[in-house]
Coordinates of C-alpha atoms in Angstrom, one line a residue:
Chain A
C25 CA 16.5 -29.0 -29.5
C26 CA 13.7 -29.7 -26.9
F27 CA 13.0 -26.1 -26.6
V28 CA 13.0 -25.6 -30.5
A29 CA 10.3 -28.3 -30.5
V30 CA 8.2 -26.3 -28.1
V31 CA 8.4 -23.2 -30.1
L32 CA 7.6 -24.9 -33.4
C33 CA 4.7 -27.0 -32.1
C34 CA 3.3 -24.1 -30.2
C35 CA 1.8 -24.0 -26.8
E36 CA -0.6 -27.1 -26.8
M37 CA 1.9 -29.8 -25.7
T38 CA 4.0 -27.9 -23.1
A39 CA 3.0 -25.3 -20.5
T40 CA 3.4 -21.7 -22.0
A41 CA 3.8 -19.2 -19.3
T42 CA 0.9 -16.8 -19.3
F43 CA 0.7 -13.5 -17.2
V44 CA -2.1 -11.8 -15.6
P45 CA -2.7 -8.5 -16.9
F46 CA -2.6 -5.1 -14.9
E47 CA -6.1 -3.8 -14.0
S48 CA -6.2 0.0 -13.6
A49 CA -7.5 1.4 -10.3
T50 CA -7.7 5.1 -10.2
D51 CA -8.3 7.0 -7.0
P52 CA -10.8 9.9 -7.0
S53 CA -8.2 11.9 -6.0
F54 CA -6.2 11.2 -9.2
W55 CA -9.0 12.5 -11.3
Y56 CA -9.4 15.6 -9.0
S57 CA -5.6 16.1 -9.6
L58 CA -6.0 15.9 -13.4
A59 CA -8.8 18.4 -13.4
Q60 CA -6.7 20.8 -11.3
L61 CA -3.7 20.4 -13.7
K62 CA -5.7 20.9 -16.7
L63 CA -7.4 24.1 -15.2
D64 CA -4.2 25.6 -13.7
K65 CA -1.4 24.4 -15.8
L66 CA -2.2 22.5 -19.0
K67 CA -5.4 24.4 -20.1
L68 CA -5.3 23.6 -23.7
D69 CA -1.8 22.1 -23.9
N70 CA -2.2 18.4 -24.9
K71 CA 1.4 17.5 -24.7
P72 CA 2.1 14.2 -23.1
Q73 CA 2.7 14.4 -19.2
P74 CA 4.7 12.0 -17.1
L75 CA 2.8 10.4 -14.3
L76 CA 3.6 7.8 -11.6
A77 CA 1.7 4.8 -10.5
H78 CA 2.2 1.8 -8.1
Y79 CA 1.2 -1.7 -7.5
Q80 CA 1.7 -4.0 -4.6
A81 CA 2.7 -7.4 -3.8
G82 CA -0.5 -9.4 -4.2
T83 CA -2.7 -9.8 -1.4
D84 CA -5.7 -12.0 -0.8
D85 CA -8.1 -12.1 -3.9
Q86 CA -7.3 -8.5 -4.8
P87 CA -7.1 -8.1 -8.7
C88 CA -3.8 -7.4 -10.2
W89 CA -4.1 -3.6 -9.7
L90 CA -2.1 -0.8 -11.0
Q91 CA -3.0 1.9 -8.7
V92 CA -3.0 5.7 -9.5
S93 CA -3.4 8.2 -6.8
G94 CA -3.7 12.1 -6.6
E95 CA 0.1 12.1 -6.3
A96 CA 0.5 10.7 -9.6
F97 CA 1.9 14.1 -11.2
S98 CA 4.6 14.7 -8.4
D99 CA 8.2 13.7 -8.8
N100 CA 7.8 10.7 -6.3
L101 CA 5.1 8.8 -4.4
T102 CA 5.5 9.9 -0.7
A103 CA 2.7 7.5 0.1
L104 CA 4.2 4.3 -1.6
P105 CA 3.5 1.2 0.7
T106 CA 6.2 -0.8 2.0
N107 CA 5.4 -3.6 -0.5
G108 CA 4.9 -1.4 -3.5
A109 CA 6.7 -0.8 -6.7
L110 CA 6.8 2.2 -9.1
A111 CA 5.3 2.3 -12.6
H112 CA 6.2 5.0 -15.0
G113 CA 3.5 6.4 -17.4
V114 CA 2.7 9.0 -19.9
L115 CA -0.6 10.8 -19.8
Y116 CA -2.2 11.9 -23.2
N117 CA -5.2 14.3 -22.2
A118 CA -7.4 15.3 -25.1
N119 CA -9.3 18.5 -25.1
T120 CA -12.3 17.3 -26.7
I121 CA -14.2 14.0 -27.1
E122 CA -13.4 14.2 -30.8
E123 CA -9.7 14.6 -30.2
F124 CA -9.8 11.6 -27.7
K125 CA -11.3 9.5 -30.7
S126 CA -8.8 10.5 -33.0
Q127 CA -5.7 10.2 -30.7
N128 CA -2.7 8.4 -32.7
H129 CA -2.5 5.2 -30.6
S130 CA 0.5 3.6 -32.6
N131 CA 2.6 6.6 -31.7
M132 CA 2.0 6.4 -28.1
I133 CA 2.9 2.7 -28.1
D134 CA 5.9 3.3 -30.5
K135 CA 7.3 5.8 -28.0
A136 CA 6.9 3.8 -25.0
I137 CA 8.5 0.9 -26.7
R138 CA 11.4 2.8 -28.0
Q139 CA 12.1 4.0 -24.4
L140 CA 11.8 0.4 -23.1
R141 CA 14.1 -0.9 -25.5
N142 CA 16.7 1.7 -24.5
D143 CA 16.4 1.2 -20.9
I144 CA 16.9 -2.5 -21.4
S145 CA 19.8 -2.4 -23.8
S146 CA 21.5 0.5 -21.9
S147 CA 21.2 -1.3 -18.6
A148 CA 19.1 1.4 -17.0
A149 CA 16.5 -1.0 -16.1
L150 CA 19.0 -3.4 -14.3
K151 CA 19.7 -0.4 -12.1
D152 CA 16.1 0.7 -11.8
P153 CA 13.8 -2.3 -12.7
S154 CA 10.7 0.1 -12.4
L155 CA 11.6 1.2 -15.9
L156 CA 10.1 -2.2 -17.0
N157 CA 6.7 -1.1 -15.9
P158 CA 5.8 1.7 -18.7
F159 CA 2.0 2.4 -19.1
I160 CA 0.0 4.9 -21.1
L161 CA -3.0 6.8 -20.0
R162 CA -5.2 8.4 -22.6
T163 CA -8.0 10.7 -21.2
F164 CA -10.6 13.1 -22.0
A165 CA -11.7 15.0 -18.8
D166 CA -15.3 16.6 -19.1
L167 CA -14.9 19.1 -16.4
K168 CA -18.4 20.4 -16.8
K169 CA -20.0 17.1 -16.1
Y170 CA -17.2 15.7 -13.8
K171 CA -17.0 12.7 -16.2
F172 CA -13.6 11.0 -17.2
I173 CA -13.1 8.8 -20.2
F174 CA -9.8 7.0 -20.1
R175 CA -7.9 4.1 -21.4
F176 CA -4.7 2.7 -20.0
A177 CA -2.2 0.5 -21.9
Y178 CA 0.5 -1.6 -20.4
P179 CA 3.0 -2.4 -23.4
V180 CA 5.4 -5.2 -23.3
L181 CA 8.2 -6.8 -25.4
L182 CA 8.5 -10.4 -25.1
P183 CA 10.7 -12.7 -27.2
H184 CA 8.9 -15.7 -27.8
P185 CA 6.4 -17.8 -25.8
I186 CA 8.1 -18.5 -22.5
E187 CA 8.0 -22.2 -21.2
L188 CA 6.9 -22.7 -17.8
V189 CA 8.8 -25.7 -16.6
K190 CA 7.2 -25.7 -13.1
S191 CA 5.5 -23.9 -10.4
Q192 CA 6.0 -24.5 -6.5
P193 CA 5.1 -22.6 -3.3
L194 CA 7.9 -20.6 -2.0
S195 CA 8.0 -23.0 1.1
E196 CA 9.0 -25.8 -1.1
F197 CA 11.9 -23.8 -2.9
L198 CA 13.5 -22.5 0.5
S199 CA 14.3 -24.5 3.5
A200 CA 12.3 -23.7 6.8
T201 CA 15.2 -21.7 8.1
Q202 CA 15.6 -19.8 4.9
L203 CA 12.1 -19.1 4.8
S204 CA 11.8 -17.7 8.3
N205 CA 14.9 -15.4 7.6
F206 CA 13.3 -14.0 4.4
P207 CA 10.8 -11.4 5.8
S208 CA 13.7 -9.7 7.9
Q209 CA 16.0 -9.9 5.1
L210 CA 13.5 -8.3 2.9
K211 CA 12.6 -5.7 5.2
Q212 CA 16.2 -4.7 5.4
F213 CA 16.6 -4.8 1.6
R214 CA 13.6 -2.6 1.0
A215 CA 14.8 -0.1 3.6
S216 CA 18.3 0.2 2.0
S217 CA 17.2 -0.1 -1.7
H218 CA 15.3 2.5 -3.8
S219 CA 11.9 1.1 -5.2
P220 CA 13.1 -2.5 -5.4
S221 CA 10.5 -4.0 -7.8
A222 CA 12.8 -6.8 -8.7
F223 CA 16.0 -8.0 -7.2
L224 CA 18.2 -11.2 -6.9
L225 CA 18.1 -13.9 -4.3
R226 CA 21.7 -15.2 -4.2
K227 CA 23.2 -18.2 -2.4
E228 CA 26.0 -17.1 -0.3
P229 CA 29.2 -19.1 -1.2
Q230 CA 30.0 -22.1 1.0
S231 CA 26.6 -21.8 3.0
E232 CA 23.0 -22.6 3.0
D233 CA 22.3 -18.9 3.4
Y234 CA 20.7 -16.7 0.8
G235 CA 21.0 -12.8 0.4
L236 CA 19.2 -10.2 -1.3
S237 CA 21.0 -8.0 -3.9
S238 CA 20.4 -5.6 -6.6
L239 CA 19.3 -6.6 -10.1
S240 CA 22.4 -4.9 -11.5
E241 CA 24.5 -7.8 -10.5
W242 CA 22.8 -10.0 -12.9
P243 CA 25.1 -9.8 -16.0
D244 CA 27.9 -11.2 -13.7
A245 CA 25.9 -13.5 -11.8
C246 CA 24.1 -15.3 -14.8
Q247 CA 27.5 -16.4 -16.2
N248 CA 28.0 -18.8 -13.5
E249 CA 25.4 -21.6 -14.1
S250 CA 26.2 -23.7 -11.0
S251 CA 25.2 -20.7 -8.8
L252 CA 22.4 -18.9 -10.9
P253 CA 20.7 -16.5 -8.5
A254 CA 16.8 -16.8 -8.2
V255 CA 15.1 -13.6 -9.5
V256 CA 12.5 -12.0 -7.2
F257 CA 9.9 -9.5 -8.3
V258 CA 7.1 -7.7 -6.5
D259 CA 4.1 -9.6 -8.0
P260 CA 0.7 -8.0 -7.9
S261 CA -1.0 -11.0 -9.3
T262 CA -2.8 -13.5 -6.5
Q263 CA -3.6 -16.1 -9.2
A264 CA -1.7 -19.3 -10.3
E265 CA 0.0 -17.3 -12.9
P266 CA 2.5 -14.4 -12.3
G267 CA 1.6 -10.8 -12.9
W268 CA 2.2 -8.5 -15.9
P269 CA 5.6 -6.9 -14.7
L270 CA 7.4 -10.3 -15.1
R271 CA 7.1 -10.0 -18.9
N272 CA 9.4 -7.2 -19.4
L273 CA 11.6 -8.5 -16.7
V274 CA 12.1 -11.8 -18.6
T275 CA 13.1 -9.8 -21.6
L276 CA 15.7 -7.8 -19.7
L277 CA 17.2 -11.0 -18.1
S278 CA 17.1 -12.8 -21.5
Y279 CA 19.0 -9.9 -23.2
H280 CA 21.6 -9.6 -20.7
T281 CA 22.3 -13.3 -20.3
K282 CA 22.9 -13.7 -24.2
K283 CA 22.1 -17.5 -24.1
E284 CA 19.4 -19.7 -23.3
L285 CA 18.5 -19.7 -19.9
Q286 CA 16.5 -21.8 -17.2
V287 CA 15.9 -19.5 -14.1
N288 CA 13.7 -19.6 -10.8
V289 CA 11.6 -16.6 -10.4
V290 CA 10.1 -15.8 -7.0
C291 CA 6.7 -14.1 -7.4
L292 CA 6.7 -12.2 -4.2
R293 CA 3.3 -12.0 -2.7
E294 CA 2.4 -10.9 0.7
D295 CA -0.5 -11.1 3.1
K296 CA -1.9 -8.4 5.3
R297 CA 0.8 -8.9 7.8
L298 CA 3.6 -8.7 5.0
E299 CA 4.1 -12.6 5.4
V300 CA 5.6 -14.1 2.3
S301 CA 3.9 -17.6 2.5
N302 CA 1.7 -17.1 -0.5
S303 CA 4.6 -16.5 -2.7
I304 CA 5.3 -18.9 -5.6
V305 CA 8.4 -19.8 -7.5
V306 CA 8.1 -20.3 -11.3
Q307 CA 10.9 -22.0 -13.2
L308 CA 11.0 -20.5 -16.6
R309 CA 13.0 -21.5 -19.8
I310 CA 13.9 -18.4 -21.7
P311 CA 15.4 -18.4 -25.2
A312 CA 18.7 -16.5 -26.0
W313 CA 18.0 -13.0 -27.2
N314 CA 20.2 -10.5 -29.1
E315 CA 20.2 -6.9 -30.0
E316 CA 18.6 -7.8 -33.3
D317 CA 15.7 -9.7 -31.5
L318 CA 15.2 -6.5 -29.4
K319 CA 15.0 -4.3 -32.3
Q320 CA 12.7 -6.9 -34.3
T321 CA 10.4 -8.2 -31.8
K322 CA 6.7 -6.8 -32.4
P323 CA 5.5 -5.6 -29.0
V324 CA 2.3 -6.5 -27.3
R325 CA 0.5 -3.1 -27.0
G326 CA -1.6 -4.0 -24.0
W327 CA -4.6 -1.7 -24.1
E328 CA -6.8 -2.5 -21.1
L329 CA -10.1 -4.1 -21.9
D330 CA -13.2 -2.7 -20.0
E331 CA -15.3 -4.1 -17.2
K332 CA -17.0 -6.4 -19.7
G333 CA -14.0 -7.5 -21.4
K334 CA -14.5 -5.5 -24.5
S335 CA -11.7 -3.4 -26.1
R336 CA -12.9 0.1 -25.6
P337 CA -12.3 3.0 -23.0
R338 CA -13.7 3.2 -19.6
M339 CA -15.6 5.9 -17.9
C340 CA -15.5 7.4 -14.4
N341 CA -18.3 9.5 -13.1
L342 CA -17.4 11.7 -10.1
A343 CA -20.4 14.2 -10.4
S344 CA -21.7 13.1 -7.1
S345 CA -18.4 13.7 -5.2
M346 CA -16.8 16.6 -7.1
D347 CA -19.6 18.7 -8.8
P348 CA -20.1 21.7 -6.4
A349 CA -23.9 22.2 -7.5
R350 CA -24.6 18.5 -6.7
L351 CA -22.7 18.8 -3.6
A352 CA -24.8 21.7 -2.5
E353 CA -27.9 19.7 -2.9
T354 CA -26.5 16.9 -0.7
A355 CA -25.1 19.0 2.1
V356 CA -27.2 18.6 5.2
Chain B
L23 CA 7.7 29.2 17.2
L24 CA 6.4 25.6 18.0
M25 CA 2.9 26.9 18.6
E26 CA 3.0 28.9 15.4
K27 CA 3.8 25.6 13.6
L28 CA 1.0 23.9 15.2
G29 CA -1.5 26.5 14.1
T30 CA -4.6 26.4 16.6
A31 CA -4.0 22.9 17.6
S32 CA -3.3 22.2 21.3
K33 CA -0.1 20.5 22.1
V34 CA -1.1 19.6 25.8
S35 CA -1.4 15.9 26.3
T36 CA -4.9 15.1 27.9
F37 CA -5.8 12.0 25.8
Q38 CA -6.4 9.8 28.8
K39 CA -8.7 12.0 30.8
T40 CA -10.5 13.8 27.8
G41 CA -10.0 11.3 24.8
K42 CA -8.5 14.2 22.8
L43 CA -5.1 14.1 20.9
T44 CA -2.6 16.6 20.1
P45 CA -1.1 16.4 16.5
E46 CA 2.3 15.0 17.9
E47 CA 0.1 12.2 19.7
F48 CA -1.8 11.7 16.3
L49 CA 1.5 10.9 14.7
L50 CA 2.9 8.5 17.3
A51 CA -0.4 6.7 17.3
G52 CA -0.4 6.7 13.5
D53 CA 3.1 5.5 13.3
Y54 CA 2.2 2.8 15.6
L55 CA -0.7 1.6 13.4
V56 CA 1.2 1.7 10.2
E57 CA 3.9 -0.3 11.9
N58 CA 2.0 -3.0 13.2
F59 CA -0.9 -3.1 10.6
P60 CA 0.7 -2.9 7.1
T61 CA -2.7 -2.5 5.4
W62 CA -2.6 1.1 6.8
S63 CA -0.2 3.7 5.6
W64 CA 0.5 7.4 5.7
G65 CA -1.0 9.5 3.0
A66 CA 0.0 12.8 1.4
A67 CA -2.3 15.6 0.8
L68 CA -2.8 17.0 -2.7
D69 CA -1.0 20.3 -3.5
G70 CA -2.6 23.3 -1.8
K71 CA -4.3 21.0 0.8
V72 CA -1.4 20.5 3.1
R73 CA -2.3 21.4 6.9
K74 CA 0.7 22.5 8.6
H75 CA 0.4 20.9 12.1
L76 CA 1.4 17.6 10.6
P77 CA 4.5 16.7 8.4
K78 CA 3.9 16.9 4.6
E79 CA 4.3 13.1 4.0
K80 CA 2.1 12.3 7.0
Q81 CA -1.1 14.2 6.6
F82 CA -3.5 11.4 7.1
L83 CA -3.8 7.5 7.5
Q84 CA -5.3 5.4 4.8
T85 CA -6.3 2.0 4.0
K86 CA -7.5 0.9 0.7
N87 CA -9.9 -1.5 -0.9
V88 CA -11.5 -2.6 2.3
K89 CA -14.4 -5.1 1.5
C90 CA -17.9 -4.3 2.4
K91 CA -20.4 -6.8 3.5
P92 CA -23.7 -6.1 1.6
A93 CA -26.1 -4.2 3.9
N94 CA -29.1 -6.5 5.0
N95 CA -31.8 -4.1 4.7
P96 CA -31.0 -1.1 2.3
E97 CA -34.7 -0.3 2.0
E98 CA -34.8 0.6 5.6
G99 CA -32.1 3.0 4.9
A100 CA -33.7 4.6 2.1
E101 CA -37.1 5.1 4.1
D102 CA -35.2 6.6 7.0
D103 CA -34.0 9.5 4.7
D104 CA -37.4 11.2 4.6
G105 CA -37.3 10.4 0.9
F106 CA -34.0 12.3 0.6
I107 CA -32.4 10.0 -2.0
D108 CA -35.4 9.6 -4.2
T109 CA -36.3 13.1 -4.4
R110 CA -33.4 14.3 -6.0
A111 CA -33.7 14.6 -9.6
N112 CA -30.2 13.0 -10.4
A113 CA -30.1 10.2 -7.7
P114 CA -29.3 6.9 -9.6
K115 CA -32.4 5.0 -8.5
E116 CA -31.0 1.7 -10.1
E117 CA -28.5 1.8 -7.2
I118 CA -31.2 1.1 -4.7
H119 CA -31.8 -2.6 -5.0
D120 CA -31.2 -5.6 -2.9
L121 CA -27.5 -6.3 -2.8
D122 CA -28.2 -9.9 -2.0
E123 CA -29.5 -10.6 -5.6
P124 CA -27.4 -9.6 -8.5
V125 CA -29.8 -7.5 -10.8
E126 CA -29.7 -6.3 -14.3
K127 CA -29.1 -2.6 -14.3
P128 CA -31.9 -0.8 -15.8
K129 CA -30.9 1.6 -18.5
A130 CA -30.6 5.1 -17.2
K131 CA -29.5 8.4 -18.8
E132 CA -25.7 7.5 -18.6
I133 CA -26.3 4.9 -21.4
N134 CA -25.7 7.5 -24.0
D135 CA -22.2 8.1 -22.7
L136 CA -21.5 4.4 -22.9
E137 CA -22.8 4.2 -26.5
D138 CA -20.3 6.8 -27.4
L139 CA -17.6 4.7 -25.9
D140 CA -18.8 1.8 -28.1
D141 CA -18.1 4.0 -31.1
L142 CA -14.4 4.2 -29.9
E143 CA -14.0 0.4 -29.9
D144 CA -10.6 0.0 -31.7
L145 CA -10.7 -2.7 -34.3
D146 CA -7.1 -2.3 -34.9
D147 CA -6.1 -3.2 -31.3
I148 CA -6.3 -7.0 -31.5
D149 CA -2.9 -7.6 -30.0
F150 CA -4.3 -7.9 -26.5
E151 CA -6.9 -10.6 -27.0
D152 CA -4.5 -12.5 -29.5
D153 CA -1.6 -12.4 -27.1
P154 CA -1.2 -16.0 -26.2
A155 CA 0.7 -15.0 -23.0
A156 CA -1.8 -12.7 -21.6
K157 CA -4.2 -14.4 -19.2
K158 CA -7.9 -13.9 -20.2
K159 CA -10.3 -12.9 -17.5
E160 CA -12.6 -15.9 -16.9
P161 CA -16.2 -15.2 -17.5
E162 CA -18.1 -14.4 -14.4
P163 CA -19.6 -17.5 -13.1
E164 CA -23.3 -17.4 -12.6
A165 CA -25.4 -17.5 -9.4
V166 CA -22.4 -17.0 -7.1
V167 CA -22.0 -14.6 -4.2
P168 CA -22.0 -11.1 -5.7
Q169 CA -18.6 -9.5 -5.5
S170 CA -18.8 -6.9 -2.9
R171 CA -18.2 -3.0 -2.7
T172 CA -15.1 -1.8 -1.5
Y173 CA -14.3 1.3 0.6
D174 CA -11.0 3.5 0.8
I175 CA -10.9 4.7 4.3
T176 CA -8.8 7.8 5.5
V177 CA -8.4 9.1 9.0
T178 CA -7.4 12.9 9.3
Y179 CA -6.6 15.0 12.2
D180 CA -9.6 17.2 13.2
V181 CA -8.1 20.4 14.6
H182 CA -11.6 21.7 16.0
Y183 CA -12.2 18.6 17.9
S184 CA -8.7 17.5 18.5
V185 CA -9.5 13.9 17.5
P186 CA -8.9 11.5 14.6
R187 CA -11.7 11.9 12.0
V188 CA -12.9 9.0 9.5
W189 CA -13.7 9.4 5.9
L190 CA -15.1 6.7 3.6
Y191 CA -15.1 6.7 -0.2
G192 CA -17.0 3.8 -1.7
F193 CA -16.5 1.8 -5.0
D194 CA -18.8 -0.9 -6.8
E195 CA -17.4 -4.2 -7.7
N196 CA -15.7 -3.0 -10.7
R197 CA -13.8 -0.2 -8.5
K198 CA -16.1 2.5 -10.1
P199 CA -16.7 5.2 -7.5
L200 CA -20.4 4.7 -6.1
E201 CA -22.7 7.3 -7.3
G202 CA -25.3 9.3 -5.8
G203 CA -26.4 8.2 -2.3
A204 CA -25.6 4.6 -2.9
W205 CA -23.1 4.8 0.2
R206 CA -26.3 5.0 2.4
Q207 CA -26.9 1.4 2.0
D208 CA -23.8 0.5 3.7
I209 CA -24.3 2.7 6.8
S210 CA -26.9 1.8 9.4
S211 CA -30.0 4.0 9.3
D212 CA -29.2 5.0 12.8
H213 CA -26.2 7.0 11.5
V214 CA -26.9 8.0 8.0
D215 CA -27.2 11.9 7.8
K216 CA -26.9 12.1 11.8
T217 CA -23.3 10.6 12.6
V218 CA -22.3 10.0 9.0
T219 CA -22.6 12.9 6.7
F220 CA -21.4 13.9 3.3
E221 CA -18.6 16.5 3.5
A222 CA -15.6 17.8 1.7
H223 CA -12.4 15.9 2.4
P224 CA -9.7 18.2 3.7
H225 CA -6.8 16.8 1.7
L226 CA -8.0 15.0 -1.3
G227 CA -10.3 17.2 -3.4
F228 CA -13.5 15.2 -3.2
S229 CA -16.4 15.0 -1.0
C230 CA -17.5 11.7 0.7
P231 CA -19.1 10.4 3.7
S232 CA -17.6 11.0 6.9
I233 CA -18.2 10.3 10.7
H234 CA -18.7 13.5 12.5
P235 CA -16.3 13.6 15.3
C236 CA -18.2 15.7 17.9
K237 CA -18.8 12.6 20.2
H238 CA -15.4 10.9 19.5
S239 CA -13.5 12.3 22.6
S240 CA -16.1 11.3 25.2
A241 CA -16.3 7.9 23.5
M242 CA -12.6 7.4 23.4
Q243 CA -12.2 8.6 26.9
K244 CA -14.7 5.8 27.9
M245 CA -12.9 3.2 25.7
I246 CA -9.5 4.1 27.3
E247 CA -11.1 3.7 30.7
L248 CA -12.4 0.3 29.8
T249 CA -8.9 -0.8 28.4
V250 CA -6.8 0.4 31.2
G251 CA -9.1 -1.2 33.8
S252 CA -8.5 1.1 36.6
S253 CA -8.4 4.7 37.4
E254 CA -4.5 4.4 38.2
G255 CA -3.6 2.7 35.0
V256 CA -1.6 4.6 32.4
L257 CA -2.0 4.0 28.6
D258 CA 0.8 4.6 26.2
V259 CA -0.8 7.0 23.7
K260 CA 0.6 4.8 20.7
Y261 CA -2.2 2.5 21.2
Y262 CA -4.9 5.2 20.7
M263 CA -5.4 4.7 17.1
V264 CA -6.0 1.0 17.4
I265 CA -8.7 1.6 20.1
F266 CA -10.1 4.3 18.0
L267 CA -10.7 2.0 14.9
K268 CA -12.1 -0.5 17.3
F269 CA -14.7 2.1 18.5
I270 CA -15.4 3.1 14.8
Q271 CA -16.1 -0.2 13.8
T272 CA -19.2 -0.2 15.8
I273 CA -20.4 2.7 13.8
I274 CA -19.8 1.1 10.5
P275 CA -19.8 -2.8 11.1
N276 CA -20.3 -3.7 7.5
I277 CA -16.9 -2.1 6.4
E278 CA -14.3 -4.4 7.9
Y279 CA -11.0 -3.0 8.0
D280 CA -7.8 -4.0 9.8
Y281 CA -7.4 -3.0 13.6
T282 CA -6.8 -6.2 15.5
G283 CA -5.2 -9.4 14.9
Q284 CA -2.4 -10.6 17.0
F285 CA -2.0 -7.6 19.2
Q286 CA -2.1 -7.0 23.0
I287 CA -2.1 -3.7 24.7
Q288 CA 0.9 -3.6 27.3
R289 CA -0.5 -1.9 30.5
E290 CA 1.8 0.2 32.3
G291 CA 1.6 1.6 36.0

């Protein structure tokens, strides 16, 4: 009833959770890899290509970065940082600027959202939460001028506005002992688990201790309300609001709970020493969600805005670091 | 067989006497750096750019998004170049301004491309701005300290000089790669085009400024001597990279990467 009121009267009265969008951060080595891929393999083939990116637990005042490196086209990122998490993308590289302009955006989003729906309903995303971070990259590579025109999208499915009940530092949520144990538990869990972008913080029975476990335990764990685990996710945001990856995660949790849910989410942020004291805990009230909702909900397409906040592609000019002619001039 | 694997690199440890490292020692010192300074990680080379003296997944060390203090005197750097920047036809002159004052960028020839992009503005895509759950970027507050440039730093193993070698790739405040000679503003004029030159990166496919390694071994030999304190002292090679980064910081003081913190060298012997 209270929640219904929130939905009806919209976001003015109560706090509606907001999320900090990803910002793309492409390495020059990524553009080099793309150029090589096009010259050696793709040539004029414009079929979609899978690619990998990563983000890291938020540090200092760094933007909410989705980082794309020269390894993007390999099967896995050997250089994934300890506090990193994977994102799975699809590249649509156009052969000409005209083709870039006429690319069918809706198809790209539809395809990504269809995959996301499948990964949520099939439970694949419970086993591998990195599937919750799809992205799309449209590009046109002008290999004569070493200029790259590109646009990222980070599509999400989100049922309804989510109510933010409260937000507190991790140090208030955990006791001093629990907090001091957390980094070593985290280190151990990361070492044993593949790409843990989201996982559970469960209270051990008859004890004050917490343990970390896989997100795949959620459907069982969420049935027992008295010992509902907290959900931890690698949060690239450093602002008061959680970062983009939480949105599809909320959808996943809601879908597998099958009833209204009030849950604590640990937004895992780390400083340069991998200390977790900057982390926050947000308590969210999430409406019940079913198969039908999953099918019906209109997705947020999430096309990235450019540096000036405009809805348009961006450009990266690498002539001065990749063009052999320019390099010859610069050589000393 | 071992020698073959190492290519031409020496495997005899002499670092304390000569300041030079073997590839194995580079690995040990790199592992120690990564273990103790989480902003540093190992990097993998691009296809076809793997050097066989190091494991495939540990070809070089890297740290990203290192803030760079605006150079105090960019003009001086430009002059010291014998007009090198300005005489090049395609050097973006608008880059050469006082970094302390945010200036409106004059329109350059690049603008045509941006206008093209404007045409691509997607009127259909209103979802993002209309999405109440997406945090909007706050408009840039006026008259604040300008956001700084950042650098991605990589440290490779230089087989010829048997020492680590530092490469710097600079970005503007929007993480756009710096163009032309803009990096020169961040390097002291004593070093531009002398110690710091623009060269092809061995593993990553682009060219960027690099600190030439010809004097590294003698400088490191002195640094190690100072650290150990006496001629009988023995230093564990794992500390090499931390000392090396401390030495490199003296060449590029504006680019403040992480090499210290709570850290103490255990002396042996």
